Structures are given as structure tokens and as C-alpha cells.
GROMACS .gro file of C-alpha atoms in nm:
model
  293
    1MET     CA    1   4.875   7.977   9.748
    2THR     CA    2   5.168   7.688   9.852
    3THR     CA    3   5.422   7.810  10.009
    4LEU     CA    4   5.675   7.768   9.719
    5GLU     CA    5   5.495   8.030   9.525
    6ALA     CA    6   5.492   8.250   9.878
    7THR     CA    7   5.845   8.269   9.925
    8GLY     CA    8   5.860   8.345   9.542
    9GLU     CA    9   5.698   8.656   9.545
   10ALA     CA   10   5.850   8.730   9.910
   11VAL     CA   11   6.190   8.722   9.696
   12ALA     CA   12   6.061   8.932   9.422
   13LEU     CA   13   5.972   9.191   9.682
   14GLU     CA   14   6.283   9.192   9.810
   15THR     CA   15   6.442   9.170   9.510
   16ALA     CA   16   6.219   9.478   9.424
   17VAL     CA   17   6.270   9.688   9.675
   18ARG     CA   18   6.641   9.633   9.708
   19SER     CA   19   6.700   9.717   9.333
   20PRO     CA   20   6.672  10.112   9.332
   21GLY     CA   21   7.004  10.132   9.590
   22ARG     CA   22   7.172   9.925   9.345
   23PRO     CA   23   7.231  10.189   9.056
   24ALA     CA   24   7.326  10.433   9.382
   25ALA     CA   25   7.562  10.247   9.462
   26ARG     CA   26   7.735  10.179   9.103
   27ARG     CA   27   7.732  10.562   9.116
   28ARG     CA   28   7.932  10.624   9.448
   29THR     CA   29   8.203  10.358   9.350
   30THR     CA   30   8.217  10.502   9.013
   31GLY     CA   31   8.224  10.882   9.122
   32LEU     CA   32   8.483  10.773   9.403
   33THR     CA   33   8.685  10.597   9.152
   34ALA     CA   34   8.715  10.888   8.903
   35LEU     CA   35   8.799  11.061   9.180
   36LEU     CA   36   9.099  10.874   9.312
   37ALA     CA   37   9.183  10.881   8.885
   38LEU     CA   38   9.198  11.243   8.855
   39ILE     CA   39   9.416  11.267   9.265
   40ALA     CA   40   9.681  10.992   9.102
   41LEU     CA   41   9.667  11.201   8.790
   42LEU     CA   42   9.736  11.555   8.951
   43MET     CA   43  10.018  11.371   9.153
   44ALA     CA   44  10.198  11.208   8.858
   45VAL     CA   45  10.182  11.572   8.655
   46PRO     CA   46  10.524  11.608   8.825
   47VAL     CA   47  10.657  11.318   8.702
   48LEU     CA   48  10.560  11.337   8.373
   49TYR     CA   49  10.722  11.707   8.344
   50VAL     CA   50  11.080  11.513   8.436
   51ALA     CA   51  10.995  11.298   8.206
   52SER     CA   52  10.916  11.585   7.967
   53LEU     CA   53  11.252  11.770   8.053
   54SER     CA   54  11.465  11.476   7.998
   55VAL     CA   55  11.409  11.470   7.626
   56ARG     CA   56  11.425  11.847   7.530
   57SER     CA   57  11.706  12.021   7.465
   58ARG     CA   58  11.823  12.371   7.700
   59ASP     CA   59  11.693  12.610   7.439
   60ASP     CA   60  11.357  12.448   7.392
   61VAL     CA   61  11.354  12.423   7.791
   62LEU     CA   62  11.386  12.792   7.815
   63ASN     CA   63  11.115  12.879   7.512
   64GLY     CA   64  10.832  12.718   7.758
   65GLY     CA   65  10.598  12.514   7.742
   66LEU     CA   66  10.488  12.195   7.882
   67LEU     CA   67  10.573  11.985   7.535
   68PRO     CA   68  10.874  11.908   7.387
   69SER     CA   69  10.879  12.099   7.019
   70HIS     CA   70  11.114  11.768   6.942
   71LEU     CA   71  11.252  11.430   7.114
   72PHE     CA   72  11.681  11.552   7.245
   73TRP     CA   73  11.780  11.231   7.353
   74GLN     CA   74  12.124  11.331   7.389
   75ASN     CA   75  12.070  11.421   7.748
   76TRP     CA   76  12.078  11.064   7.884
   77PRO     CA   77  12.471  10.953   7.749
   78ASP     CA   78  12.532  11.291   7.888
   79ALA     CA   79  12.424  11.272   8.208
   80PHE     CA   80  12.577  10.902   8.256
   81ARG     CA   81  12.879  11.038   8.118
   82ALA     CA   82  12.922  11.350   8.306
   83VAL     CA   83  12.895  11.160   8.656
   84ASP     CA   84  12.893  10.789   8.798
   85LEU     CA   85  12.544  10.783   8.894
   86GLY     CA   86  12.550  10.440   9.034
   87HIS     CA   87  12.777  10.554   9.294
   88TYR     CA   88  12.541  10.871   9.418
   89ILE     CA   89  12.249  10.616   9.435
   90LEU     CA   90  12.421  10.370   9.603
   91ASN     CA   91  12.536  10.566   9.887
   92SER     CA   92  12.158  10.759   9.915
   93TRP     CA   93  12.053  10.378   9.951
   94ALA     CA   94  12.298  10.274  10.199
   95VAL     CA   95  12.255  10.596  10.447
   96ALA     CA   96  11.853  10.507  10.407
   97ALA     CA   97  11.877  10.170  10.478
   98GLY     CA   98  12.143  10.254  10.789
   99SER     CA   99  11.942  10.511  10.908
  100VAL     CA  100  11.635  10.257  10.905
  101VAL     CA  101  11.829  10.061  11.128
  102LEU     CA  102  11.932  10.329  11.380
  103THR     CA  103  11.580  10.464  11.393
  104LEU     CA  104  11.378  10.144  11.453
  105LEU     CA  105  11.673  10.043  11.713
  106VAL     CA  106  11.567  10.342  11.914
  107ALA     CA  107  11.198  10.407  11.838
  108VAL     CA  108  11.047  10.073  11.920
  109PRO     CA  109  11.186  10.101  12.251
  110GLY     CA  110  11.117  10.441  12.291
  111ALA     CA  111  10.718  10.401  12.193
  112TYR     CA  112  10.682  10.127  12.406
  113PHE     CA  113  10.775  10.353  12.697
  114THR     CA  114  10.558  10.614  12.604
  115ALA     CA  115  10.262  10.388  12.495
  116ARG     CA  116  10.320  10.247  12.837
  117ALA     CA  117  10.440  10.456  13.094
  118GLY     CA  118  10.155  10.703  13.180
  119ARG     CA  119  10.272  11.059  13.227
  120ARG     CA  120  10.615  11.007  13.199
  121GLY     CA  121  10.591  10.859  12.865
  122ALA     CA  122  10.333  11.118  12.774
  123ARG     CA  123  10.650  11.358  12.866
  124LEU     CA  124  10.893  11.205  12.636
  125ALA     CA  125  10.637  11.190  12.357
  126THR     CA  126  10.589  11.584  12.365
  127LEU     CA  127  10.936  11.613  12.451
  128VAL     CA  128  11.007  11.418  12.127
  129LEU     CA  129  10.788  11.520  11.905
  130SER     CA  130  10.855  11.884  11.954
  131SER     CA  131  11.199  11.876  11.889
  132TYR     CA  132  11.089  11.720  11.518
  133CYS     CA  133  10.930  12.096  11.528
  134ALA     CA  134  11.230  12.250  11.491
  135PRO     CA  135  11.338  12.392  11.176
  136PRO     CA  136  11.669  12.135  11.068
  137VAL     CA  137  11.885  12.416  11.004
  138VAL     CA  138  11.878  12.445  11.381
  139ALA     CA  139  12.113  12.111  11.407
  140VAL     CA  140  12.337  12.137  11.139
  141LEU     CA  141  12.622  12.314  11.347
  142PRO     CA  142  12.602  12.090  11.645
  143LEU     CA  143  12.588  11.833  11.452
  144PHE     CA  144  12.907  11.900  11.225
  145PHE     CA  145  13.086  11.933  11.512
  146LEU     CA  146  12.961  11.628  11.691
  147LEU     CA  147  13.040  11.381  11.371
  148ARG     CA  148  13.370  11.608  11.363
  149ASN     CA  149  13.463  11.460  11.724
  150LEU     CA  150  13.336  11.129  11.597
  151GLU     CA  151  13.536  11.127  11.273
  152LEU     CA  152  13.235  11.021  11.110
  153ASN     CA  153  13.213  11.371  10.892
  154ASN     CA  154  13.229  11.321  10.518
  155THR     CA  155  13.097  10.962  10.558
  156VAL     CA  156  12.813  10.751  10.493
  157ALA     CA  157  12.788  10.631  10.839
  158GLY     CA  158  12.793  10.955  10.979
  159LEU     CA  159  12.505  11.093  10.743
  160ALA     CA  160  12.325  10.733  10.837
  161LEU     CA  161  12.329  10.856  11.216
  162VAL     CA  162  12.224  11.224  11.121
  163ASP     CA  163  11.961  11.070  10.940
  164GLY     CA  164  11.857  10.774  11.184
  165LEU     CA  165  11.839  11.014  11.502
  166ALA     CA  166  11.629  11.266  11.264
  167ASN     CA  167  11.345  11.004  11.219
  168VAL     CA  168  11.292  10.900  11.537
  169PRO     CA  169  11.024  11.102  11.651
  170VAL     CA  170  10.841  11.006  11.359
  171ALA     CA  171  10.913  10.651  11.349
  172ILE     CA  172  10.823  10.700  11.796
  173TRP     CA  173  10.488  10.870  11.718
  174LEU     CA  174  10.390  10.588  11.437
  175LEU     CA  175  10.462  10.306  11.643
  176ASP     CA  176  10.279  10.435  11.958
  177GLY     CA  177   9.943  10.383  11.839
  178PHE     CA  178  10.075   9.991  11.738
  179VAL     CA  179  10.212   9.947  12.109
  180ARG     CA  180   9.873  10.083  12.251
  181LYS     CA  181   9.633   9.827  12.071
  182VAL     CA  182   9.867   9.529  12.214
  183PRO     CA  183   9.610   9.444  12.513
  184LYS     CA  184   9.830   9.495  12.847
  185GLU     CA  185   9.690   9.109  12.946
  186ILE     CA  186   9.919   8.976  12.726
  187GLU     CA  187  10.194   9.139  12.856
  188GLU     CA  188  10.114   9.050  13.181
  189ALA     CA  189  10.053   8.722  13.104
  190ALA     CA  190  10.423   8.680  12.992
  191TRP     CA  191  10.554   8.876  13.323
  192LEU     CA  192  10.349   8.581  13.493
  193ASP     CA  193  10.549   8.293  13.247
  194GLY     CA  194  10.865   8.526  13.394
  195LEU     CA  195  10.985   8.724  13.100
  196GLY     CA  196  11.088   9.111  13.180
  197ALA     CA  197  10.984   9.372  13.019
  198TRP     CA  198  11.241   9.378  12.734
  199ALA     CA  199  11.197   9.047  12.681
  200SER     CA  200  10.832   9.073  12.692
  201LEU     CA  201  10.891   9.346  12.429
  202ARG     CA  202  11.122   9.139  12.267
  203ARG     CA  203  10.920   8.829  12.221
  204VAL     CA  204  10.568   8.917  12.290
  205VAL     CA  205  10.477   9.321  12.153
  206LEU     CA  206  10.731   9.339  11.874
  207PRO     CA  207  10.562   9.033  11.727
  208LEU     CA  208  10.243   9.165  11.697
  209ILE     CA  209  10.299   9.549  11.567
  210SER     CA  210  10.550   9.398  11.279
  211PRO     CA  211  10.297   9.550  11.035
  212GLY     CA  212  10.332   9.914  11.202
  213VAL     CA  213  10.760   9.822  11.212
  214ALA     CA  214  10.748   9.746  10.847
  215ALA     CA  215  10.525  10.078  10.785
  216ALA     CA  216  10.745  10.286  10.935
  217ALA     CA  217  11.073  10.140  10.854
  218LEU     CA  218  10.943  10.269  10.464
  219ILE     CA  219  10.827  10.595  10.534
  220CYS     CA  220  11.175  10.664  10.700
  221PHE     CA  221  11.383  10.516  10.417
  222PHE     CA  222  11.171  10.754  10.218
  223LEU     CA  223  11.271  11.056  10.434
  224SER     CA  224  11.578  10.963  10.424
  225TYR     CA  225  11.642  10.929  10.073
  226ASN     CA  226  11.500  11.246   9.979
  227GLU     CA  227  11.668  11.443  10.283
  228PHE     CA  228  11.923  11.691  10.130
  229LEU     CA  229  12.018  11.987  10.367
  230PHE     CA  230  12.187  11.694  10.619
  231ALA     CA  231  12.365  11.541  10.278
  232LEU     CA  232  12.466  11.874  10.148
  233SER     CA  233  12.627  12.008  10.501
  234PHE     CA  234  12.774  11.711  10.606
  235ALA     CA  235  12.929  11.551  10.299
  236GLN     CA  236  13.169  11.788  10.103
  237ASP     CA  237  13.296  11.563   9.808
  238SER     CA  238  13.165  11.284   9.593
  239SER     CA  239  13.245  11.002   9.847
  240ALA     CA  240  12.933  11.006  10.044
  241GLN     CA  241  12.753  11.264   9.854
  242THR     CA  242  12.392  11.127   9.774
  243LEU     CA  243  12.165  11.175   9.527
  244PRO     CA  244  11.976  11.497   9.605
  245VAL     CA  245  12.311  11.672   9.664
  246LEU     CA  246  12.421  11.492   9.325
  247LEU     CA  247  12.073  11.683   9.169
  248SER     CA  248  12.180  12.039   9.296
  249LEU     CA  249  12.588  12.009   9.121
  250PHE     CA  250  12.402  12.054   8.782
  251GLN     CA  251  12.324  12.358   8.849
  252GLY     CA  252  12.607  12.594   8.736
  253ASP     CA  253  12.678  12.994   8.766
  254LYS     CA  254  12.538  13.082   8.445
  255ASN     CA  255  12.395  12.775   8.271
  256VAL     CA  256  12.143  12.434   8.445
  257GLU     CA  257  12.130  12.135   8.269
  258PHE     CA  258  11.749  12.125   8.265
  259GLY     CA  259  11.770  11.808   8.043
  260GLN     CA  260  12.057  11.583   8.281
  261GLN     CA  261  11.920  11.678   8.599
  262ALA     CA  262  11.590  11.564   8.423
  263VAL     CA  263  11.772  11.209   8.349
  264VAL     CA  264  11.890  11.164   8.688
  265SER     CA  265  11.605  11.221   8.884
  266LEU     CA  266  11.408  10.989   8.643
  267VAL     CA  267  11.680  10.720   8.714
  268GLY     CA  268  11.697  10.802   9.065
  269ILE     CA  269  11.345  10.764   9.183
  270ALA     CA  270  11.264  10.455   8.981
  271PRO     CA  271  11.427  10.241   9.245
  272VAL     CA  272  11.229  10.374   9.476
  273TYR     CA  273  10.938  10.411   9.340
  274VAL     CA  274  10.948   9.979   9.257
  275LEU     CA  275  11.017  10.005   9.629
  276ALA     CA  276  10.708  10.169   9.694
  277VAL     CA  277  10.471   9.973   9.473
  278ALA     CA  278  10.650   9.622   9.616
  279ALA     CA  279  10.553   9.723   9.975
  280GLN     CA  280  10.198   9.897   9.881
  281ARG     CA  281   9.980   9.664  10.057
  282ARG     CA  282  10.203   9.610  10.331
  283LEU     CA  283  10.230   9.979  10.406
  284VAL     CA  284   9.833  10.063  10.313
  285ALA     CA  285   9.833   9.715  10.623
  286GLY     CA  286  10.042   9.824  10.874
  287LEU     CA  287   9.894  10.232  10.837
  288SER     CA  288   9.520  10.076  10.864
  289SER     CA  289   9.609   9.859  11.135
  290GLY     CA  290   9.729  10.143  11.362
  291ALA     CA  291   9.448  10.408  11.290
  292VAL     CA  292   9.178  10.166  11.365
  293LYS     CA  293   9.113  10.126  11.717
   0.00000   0.00000   0.00000
């Protein structure tokens, strides 16, 4: 037998050995894809139902059923005539963006301290995370007086301040793992070059944890955009009210404008949905890189 024939038989044998595993791998991939598709469909059900409500009359909604008996498009122009929807959406974006800036200014050095300060950092992390476990309603009264003394009550800046502070524990928890992944030897080399702790954080650590910072910023943005309790408590008129508060205004004493409420919901979540899809890869990459040691 020649060398070429022996090589051909070896390749054929290897192919025969490996081939039984390929259908099983395909089945696993197909099953996983089907499972993910089912989960995505289940998560889309509430949005699809809201879309259904947006083209149904009030009587049709009260009669029950998942699908409209007939399409009632009048809800859309009625919703835009009833309120200045763009104003509330801009307020929500301004509050969310401002709160993210404040959250990161506090959370980045906070996470650096919890990751590098040993027992003191662990105690601070415990204190910060335990405060997040308290019901938000507990903080409403103290925050109300704080904003009143700062003359920030009923302002977009005041809501951004409150939401920014409220999201600090979440951001510290997310960023702590990213800071711990940065080798201490890199910081020690920076210290030998004459950099202090703050300069090392800004010039060395922060660029290395930028995926985590981006992920934390997106998550805190979504949390602030959806926040309702503080916006309802600290914004008494439309000048500072956000989209979640606007949705509650469609519920009157006797009637609820389900269709118009659904229209406002769809219009409000559309830009956030676009942002989430656009930043999906960065969000997943950031969270996964922080989870893998």
C-alpha cells in the first residue's frame, strides 16, 4: 500500500468516526435556536398586545379578546392632539442622560475603591448594595425636602439628580467585576511612572474597563427612562414630567383611554428600542467580558 492510499484511508476513517456527531450537533443548534425564538416571541407578546390596543376602540377593548374586531385608527391622531408627546419624551431622555452622567461620575471611582480597598471596599460595597434593597418609597420624603432646599423640585435637573443617585449601587455592582479583572501589575507600573491613584484610574484602568462602563451606562439609562415613582413624586406639572407619568394621566376618574395610552406607549418605547438594538453588541460584549474571569 502506498503512502497516498494509506493517507486516504486514514482521512476516510476519521470522517466516518466524526460524522455521527455532526447530526447531534446540528440538532442541538436547532433546538437552541428554537428555544431562543420561543423566548423572543414570549417577550414580544406584551408589545404586540399594546400594538393591538392602539387600533381598538374603547368598547372593543372592554369586550375582551386579544385581537381587534375592527381597526380603529382614530386613537393615533387623538393621542397626538391630546398631549405634547415630544415634550414628555425629551424630558425622559434628558433625565435619563443626565442621571447616567452623574451615576458614572460616582460609580467608577466607587467601584475602583470596592475592588481595590480590601475589607474597607467590601464594607462599602455591602453598604451600597444593601441600600438598594430598601423600597424606593422610603426615600421619597427625604429626597423631596432635599430637592426643595436645593430649589430643584419640579425640575428635570432634580429628577436627573435623584435617578442618578438611585442607580449608583447598580453601576458599582456591575463595574466592580471589571475593575477586578484589571491586573494590579499594570497599575503598579503606572505608579512607578509617577502616576497617582486617581491618575492611574483615569489613564490606565478606565480605558481598560470601557466596555463595562458602556454596559453600565446603557442599563442605568433604561432604568432611569422607565422610572415612575420619583418622577410622579417630584414633578408636579408638565414642565418636568416624564413619559411614565404621562401614561398615568390617561386614566381618568371614570374612563381609561386604553387606545391612546397604547399609542403613547408605542411611540415612547420606539426610540429606546432602537437604541437597545443599536447598542446590543456593545451591551452583550461588555456584560460577558465582565462575567468571564
